[in-house]
mmCIF file of C-alpha atoms in Angstrom:
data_model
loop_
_atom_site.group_PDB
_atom_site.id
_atom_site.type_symbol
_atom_site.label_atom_id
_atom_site.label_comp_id
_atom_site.label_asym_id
_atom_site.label_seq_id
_atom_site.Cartn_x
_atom_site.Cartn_y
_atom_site.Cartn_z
ATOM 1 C CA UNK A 219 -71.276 191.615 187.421
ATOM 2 C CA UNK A 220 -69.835 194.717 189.603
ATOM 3 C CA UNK A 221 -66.490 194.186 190.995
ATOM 4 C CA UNK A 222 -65.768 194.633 194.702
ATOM 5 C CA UNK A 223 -64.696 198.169 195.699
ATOM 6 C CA UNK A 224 -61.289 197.773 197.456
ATOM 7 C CA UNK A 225 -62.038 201.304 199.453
ATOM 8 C CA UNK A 226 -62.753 200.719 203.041
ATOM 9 C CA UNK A 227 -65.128 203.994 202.736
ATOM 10 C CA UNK A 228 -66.487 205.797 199.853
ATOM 11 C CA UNK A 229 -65.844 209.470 199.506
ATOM 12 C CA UNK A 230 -68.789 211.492 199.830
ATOM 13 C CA UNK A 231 -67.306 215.076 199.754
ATOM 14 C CA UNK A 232 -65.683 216.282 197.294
ATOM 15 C CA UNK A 233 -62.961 217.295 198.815
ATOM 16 C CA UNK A 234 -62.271 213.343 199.870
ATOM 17 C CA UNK A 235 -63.026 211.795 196.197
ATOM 18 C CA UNK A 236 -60.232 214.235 194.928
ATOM 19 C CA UNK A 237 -58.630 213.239 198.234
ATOM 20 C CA UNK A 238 -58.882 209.444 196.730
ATOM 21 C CA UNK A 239 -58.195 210.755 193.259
ATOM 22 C CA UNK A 240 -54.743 212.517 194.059
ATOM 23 C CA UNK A 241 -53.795 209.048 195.913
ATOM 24 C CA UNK A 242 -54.207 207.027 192.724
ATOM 25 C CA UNK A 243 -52.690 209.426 190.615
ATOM 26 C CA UNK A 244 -49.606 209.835 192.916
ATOM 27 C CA UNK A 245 -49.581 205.406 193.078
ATOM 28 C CA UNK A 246 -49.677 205.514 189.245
ATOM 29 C CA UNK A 247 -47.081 207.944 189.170
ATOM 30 C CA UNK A 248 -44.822 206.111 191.679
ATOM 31 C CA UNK A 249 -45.272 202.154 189.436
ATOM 32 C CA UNK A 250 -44.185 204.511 186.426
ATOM 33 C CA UNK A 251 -41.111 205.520 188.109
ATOM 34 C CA UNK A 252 -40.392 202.707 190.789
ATOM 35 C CA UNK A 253 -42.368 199.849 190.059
ATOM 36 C CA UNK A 254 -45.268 197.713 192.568
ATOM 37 C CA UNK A 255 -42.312 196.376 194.191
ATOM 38 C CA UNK A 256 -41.042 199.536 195.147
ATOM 39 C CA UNK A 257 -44.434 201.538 196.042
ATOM 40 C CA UNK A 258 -45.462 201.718 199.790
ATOM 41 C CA UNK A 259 -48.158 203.389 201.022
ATOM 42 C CA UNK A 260 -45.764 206.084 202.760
ATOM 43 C CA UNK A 261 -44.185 206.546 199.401
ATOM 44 C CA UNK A 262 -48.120 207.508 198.210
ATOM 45 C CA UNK A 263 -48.765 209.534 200.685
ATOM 46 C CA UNK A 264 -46.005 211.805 200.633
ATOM 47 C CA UNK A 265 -46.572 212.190 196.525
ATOM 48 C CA UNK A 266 -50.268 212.860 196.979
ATOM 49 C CA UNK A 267 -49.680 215.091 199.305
ATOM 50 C CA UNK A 268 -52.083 214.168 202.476
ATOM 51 C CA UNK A 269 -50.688 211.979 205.636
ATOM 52 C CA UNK A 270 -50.451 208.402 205.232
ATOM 53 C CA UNK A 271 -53.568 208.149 207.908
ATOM 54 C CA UNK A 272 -55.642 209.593 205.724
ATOM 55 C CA UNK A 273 -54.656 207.174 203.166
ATOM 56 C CA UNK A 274 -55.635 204.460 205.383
ATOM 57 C CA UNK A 275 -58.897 205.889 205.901
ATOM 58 C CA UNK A 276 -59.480 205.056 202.224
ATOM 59 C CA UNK A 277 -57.150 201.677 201.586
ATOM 60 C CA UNK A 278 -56.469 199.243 204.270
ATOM 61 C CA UNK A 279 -52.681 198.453 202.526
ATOM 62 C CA UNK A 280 -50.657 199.186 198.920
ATOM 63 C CA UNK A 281 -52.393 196.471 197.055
ATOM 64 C CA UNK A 282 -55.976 197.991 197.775
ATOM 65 C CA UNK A 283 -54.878 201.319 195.502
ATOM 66 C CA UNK A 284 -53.528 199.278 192.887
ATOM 67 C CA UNK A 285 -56.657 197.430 192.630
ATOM 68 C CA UNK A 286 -58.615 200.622 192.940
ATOM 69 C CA UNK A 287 -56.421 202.078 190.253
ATOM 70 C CA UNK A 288 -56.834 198.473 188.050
ATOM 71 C CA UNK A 289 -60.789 199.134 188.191
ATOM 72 C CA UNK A 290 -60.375 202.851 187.494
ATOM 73 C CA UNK A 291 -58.511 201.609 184.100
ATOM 74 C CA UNK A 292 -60.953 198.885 183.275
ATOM 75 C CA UNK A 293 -63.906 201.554 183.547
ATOM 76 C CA UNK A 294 -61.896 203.789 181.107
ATOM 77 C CA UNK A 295 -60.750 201.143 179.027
ATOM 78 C CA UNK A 296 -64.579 199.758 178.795
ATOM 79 C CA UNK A 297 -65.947 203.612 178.812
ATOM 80 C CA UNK A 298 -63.480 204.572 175.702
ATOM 81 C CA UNK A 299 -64.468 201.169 173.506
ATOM 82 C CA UNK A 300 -68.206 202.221 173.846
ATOM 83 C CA UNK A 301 -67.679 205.699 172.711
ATOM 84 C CA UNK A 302 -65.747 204.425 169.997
ATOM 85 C CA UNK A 303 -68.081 201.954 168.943
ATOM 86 C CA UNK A 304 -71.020 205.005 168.941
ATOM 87 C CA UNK A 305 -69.016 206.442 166.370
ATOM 88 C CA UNK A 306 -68.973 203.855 163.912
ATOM 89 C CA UNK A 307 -71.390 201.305 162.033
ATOM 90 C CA UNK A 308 -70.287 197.289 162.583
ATOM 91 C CA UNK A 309 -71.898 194.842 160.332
ATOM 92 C CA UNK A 310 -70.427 191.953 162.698
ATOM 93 C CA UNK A 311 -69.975 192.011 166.217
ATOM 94 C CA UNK A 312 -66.908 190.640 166.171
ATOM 95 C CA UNK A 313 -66.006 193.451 164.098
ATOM 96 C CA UNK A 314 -65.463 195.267 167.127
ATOM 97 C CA UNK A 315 -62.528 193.846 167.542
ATOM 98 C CA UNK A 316 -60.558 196.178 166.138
ATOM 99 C CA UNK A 317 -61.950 198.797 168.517
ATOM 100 C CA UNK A 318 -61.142 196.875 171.214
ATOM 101 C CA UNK A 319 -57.554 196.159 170.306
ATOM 102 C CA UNK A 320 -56.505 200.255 169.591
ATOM 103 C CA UNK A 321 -58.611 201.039 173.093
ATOM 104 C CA UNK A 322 -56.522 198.562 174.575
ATOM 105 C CA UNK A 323 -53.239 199.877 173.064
ATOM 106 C CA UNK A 324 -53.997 203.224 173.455
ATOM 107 C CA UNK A 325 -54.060 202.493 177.262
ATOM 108 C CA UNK A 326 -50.918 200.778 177.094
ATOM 109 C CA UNK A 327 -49.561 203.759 175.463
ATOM 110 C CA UNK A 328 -50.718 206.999 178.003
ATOM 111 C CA UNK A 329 -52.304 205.859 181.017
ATOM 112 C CA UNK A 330 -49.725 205.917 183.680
ATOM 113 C CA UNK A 331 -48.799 202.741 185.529
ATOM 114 C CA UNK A 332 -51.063 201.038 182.913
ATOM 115 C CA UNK A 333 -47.878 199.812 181.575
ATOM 116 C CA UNK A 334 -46.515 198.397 184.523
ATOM 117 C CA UNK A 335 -49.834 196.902 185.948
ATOM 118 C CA UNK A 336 -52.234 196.119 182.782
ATOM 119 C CA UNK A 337 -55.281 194.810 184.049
ATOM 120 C CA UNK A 338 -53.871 193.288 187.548
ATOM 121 C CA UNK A 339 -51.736 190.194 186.341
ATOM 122 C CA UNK A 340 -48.396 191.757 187.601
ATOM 123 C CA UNK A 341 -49.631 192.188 191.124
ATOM 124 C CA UNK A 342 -52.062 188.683 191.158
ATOM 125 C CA UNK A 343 -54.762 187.177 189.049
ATOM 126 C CA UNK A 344 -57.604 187.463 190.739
ATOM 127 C CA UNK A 345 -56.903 191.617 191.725
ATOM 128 C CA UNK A 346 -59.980 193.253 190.461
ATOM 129 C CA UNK A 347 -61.755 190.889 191.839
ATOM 130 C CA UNK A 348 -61.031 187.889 194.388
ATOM 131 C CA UNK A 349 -63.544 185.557 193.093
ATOM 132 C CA UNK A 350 -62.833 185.668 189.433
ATOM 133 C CA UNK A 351 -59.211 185.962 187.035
ATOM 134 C CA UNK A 352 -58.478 189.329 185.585
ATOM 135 C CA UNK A 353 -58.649 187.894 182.324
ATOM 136 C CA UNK A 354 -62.445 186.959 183.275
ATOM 137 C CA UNK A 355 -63.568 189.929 185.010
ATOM 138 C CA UNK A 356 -62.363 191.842 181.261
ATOM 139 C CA UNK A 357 -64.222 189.499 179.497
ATOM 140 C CA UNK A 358 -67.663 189.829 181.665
ATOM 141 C CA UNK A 359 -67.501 193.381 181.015
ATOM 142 C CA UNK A 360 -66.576 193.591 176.674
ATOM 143 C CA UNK A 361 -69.528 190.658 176.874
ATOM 144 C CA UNK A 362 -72.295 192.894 178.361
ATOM 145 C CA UNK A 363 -71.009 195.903 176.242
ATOM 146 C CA UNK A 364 -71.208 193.736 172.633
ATOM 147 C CA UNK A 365 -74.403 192.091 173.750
ATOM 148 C CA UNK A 366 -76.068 194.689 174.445
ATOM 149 C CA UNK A 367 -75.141 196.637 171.198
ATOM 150 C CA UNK A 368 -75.241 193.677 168.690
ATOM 151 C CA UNK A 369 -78.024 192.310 170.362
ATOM 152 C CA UNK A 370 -75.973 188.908 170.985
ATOM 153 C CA UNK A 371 -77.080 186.218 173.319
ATOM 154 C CA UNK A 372 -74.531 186.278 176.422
ATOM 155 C CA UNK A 373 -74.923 182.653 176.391
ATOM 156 C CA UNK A 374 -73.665 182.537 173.224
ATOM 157 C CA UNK A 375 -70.320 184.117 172.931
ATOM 158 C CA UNK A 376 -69.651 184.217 176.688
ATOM 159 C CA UNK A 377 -66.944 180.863 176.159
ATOM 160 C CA UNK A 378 -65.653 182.719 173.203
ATOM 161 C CA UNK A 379 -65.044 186.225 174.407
ATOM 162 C CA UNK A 380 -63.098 184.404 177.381
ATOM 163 C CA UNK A 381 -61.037 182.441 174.783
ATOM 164 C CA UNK A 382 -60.438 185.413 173.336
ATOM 165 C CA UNK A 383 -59.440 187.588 175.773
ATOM 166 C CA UNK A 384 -56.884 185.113 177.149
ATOM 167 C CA UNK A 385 -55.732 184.557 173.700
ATOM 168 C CA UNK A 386 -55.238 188.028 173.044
ATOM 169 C CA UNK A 387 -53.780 188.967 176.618
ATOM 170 C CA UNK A 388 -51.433 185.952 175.909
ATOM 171 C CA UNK A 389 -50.347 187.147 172.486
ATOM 172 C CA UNK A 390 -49.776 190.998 173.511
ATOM 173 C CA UNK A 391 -47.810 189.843 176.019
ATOM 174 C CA UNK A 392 -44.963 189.060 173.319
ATOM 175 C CA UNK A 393 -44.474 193.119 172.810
ATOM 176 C CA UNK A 394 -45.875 194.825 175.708
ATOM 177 C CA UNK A 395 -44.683 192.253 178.808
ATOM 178 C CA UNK A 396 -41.831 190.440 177.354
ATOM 179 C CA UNK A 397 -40.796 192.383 174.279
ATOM 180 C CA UNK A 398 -39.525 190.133 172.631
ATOM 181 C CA UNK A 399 -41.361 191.552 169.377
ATOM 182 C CA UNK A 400 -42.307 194.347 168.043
ATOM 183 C CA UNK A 401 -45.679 196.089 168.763
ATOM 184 C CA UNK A 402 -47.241 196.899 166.095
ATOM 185 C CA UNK A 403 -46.720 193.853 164.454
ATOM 186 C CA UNK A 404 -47.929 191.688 167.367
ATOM 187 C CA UNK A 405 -51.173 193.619 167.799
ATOM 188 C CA UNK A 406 -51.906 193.336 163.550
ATOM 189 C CA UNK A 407 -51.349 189.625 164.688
ATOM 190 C CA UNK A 408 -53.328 189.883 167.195
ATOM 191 C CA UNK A 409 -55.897 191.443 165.453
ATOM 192 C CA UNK A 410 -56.070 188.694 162.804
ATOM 193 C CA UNK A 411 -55.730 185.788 165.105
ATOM 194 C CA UNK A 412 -58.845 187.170 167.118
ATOM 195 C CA UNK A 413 -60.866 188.096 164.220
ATOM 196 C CA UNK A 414 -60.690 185.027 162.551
ATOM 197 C CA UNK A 415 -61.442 182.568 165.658
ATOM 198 C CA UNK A 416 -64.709 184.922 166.451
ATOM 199 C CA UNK A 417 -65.914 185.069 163.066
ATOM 200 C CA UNK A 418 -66.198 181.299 163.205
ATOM 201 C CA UNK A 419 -68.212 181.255 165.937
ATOM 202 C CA UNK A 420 -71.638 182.355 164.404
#
């Protein structure tokens, strides 16, 4: 299921999708440095370098590039486990896991704002999209990606994957939201904790 779009027109030049593109790198940019509180669409404009009308021809208000920039990190996120997973031979779908943890981390790590933002959650639950959590909209889309390359019934595995997810996004929040511990050894816990509940499953 396709999220909303949170543009209020789609670029169709090229010039106005790298128009769009400079906007989201200049918000990311700005929650790096100032956080979501302290990003305003002036603020954007002036980084990205175009007037702040032309920013609201794109985005009706500040929380409409975040959530353009949340989706533009879910496609990557989703985009990067898939090429991982082409490189590799699974005997388990839920072997995947693994690949879906270091994608995860590896955003964490060296997208900007990614950080600050994760998947939405800072800014609200429901920001990618209005009628479904974060957490779900993630687990709709690692769902139809394992399904379709294990060959596992969505039905199946759809309750699980959300457990999971939330499970996971609970337990990573321990090093990468609070840290309170350190990484590395909450995502091996992770890892193991995740693993072991979806292995049961089949």
């Amino acid at each position: 299921m396709a999220s909303p779009t949170p543009l209020r027109r789609q670029p169709v030049q090229q010039r106005s999708a790298r128009r769009v593109e400079k906007m989201l790198q200049a918000c990311a940019s700005l929650i790096d440095d100032l956080g979501y509180d302290g990003v305003t669409t002036t603020l954007i404009a002036e980084k990205a370098g175009v007037a702040v009308g032309s920013l609201y021809q794109f985005f009706p208000d500040k929380r409409a590039v975040v959530q353009a920039l949340t989706q533009r990190n879910l496609d990557h996120y989703i985009r990067t486990t898939s090429e991982r997973l082409d490189t590799i031979e699974l005997e388990h779908w839920w072997d995947a896991v693994d690949v879906c943890l270091d994608a995860y981390v590896e955003l964490h790590r060296t997208v900007p704002a990614f950080a600050r933002i994760r998947f939405g959650d800072v800014v609200d639950l429901r920001l990618i999209d209005e009628e479904r959590e974060n957490n779900t909209v993630v687990a709709d889309r690692l769902i139809e990606l394992l399904a379709t390359r294990f060959n596992v019934p969505r039905e199946e595995v759809a309750t699980q994957m959300a457990v999971a997810v939330a499970v996971a996004d609970g337990v990573l929040n321990l090093a990468f939201r609070d840290h309170v511990l350190p990484e590395d050894t909450v995502v091996n816990e992770t890892r193991k904790i995740i693993r072991a509940y979806l292995s049961g499953q089949l």
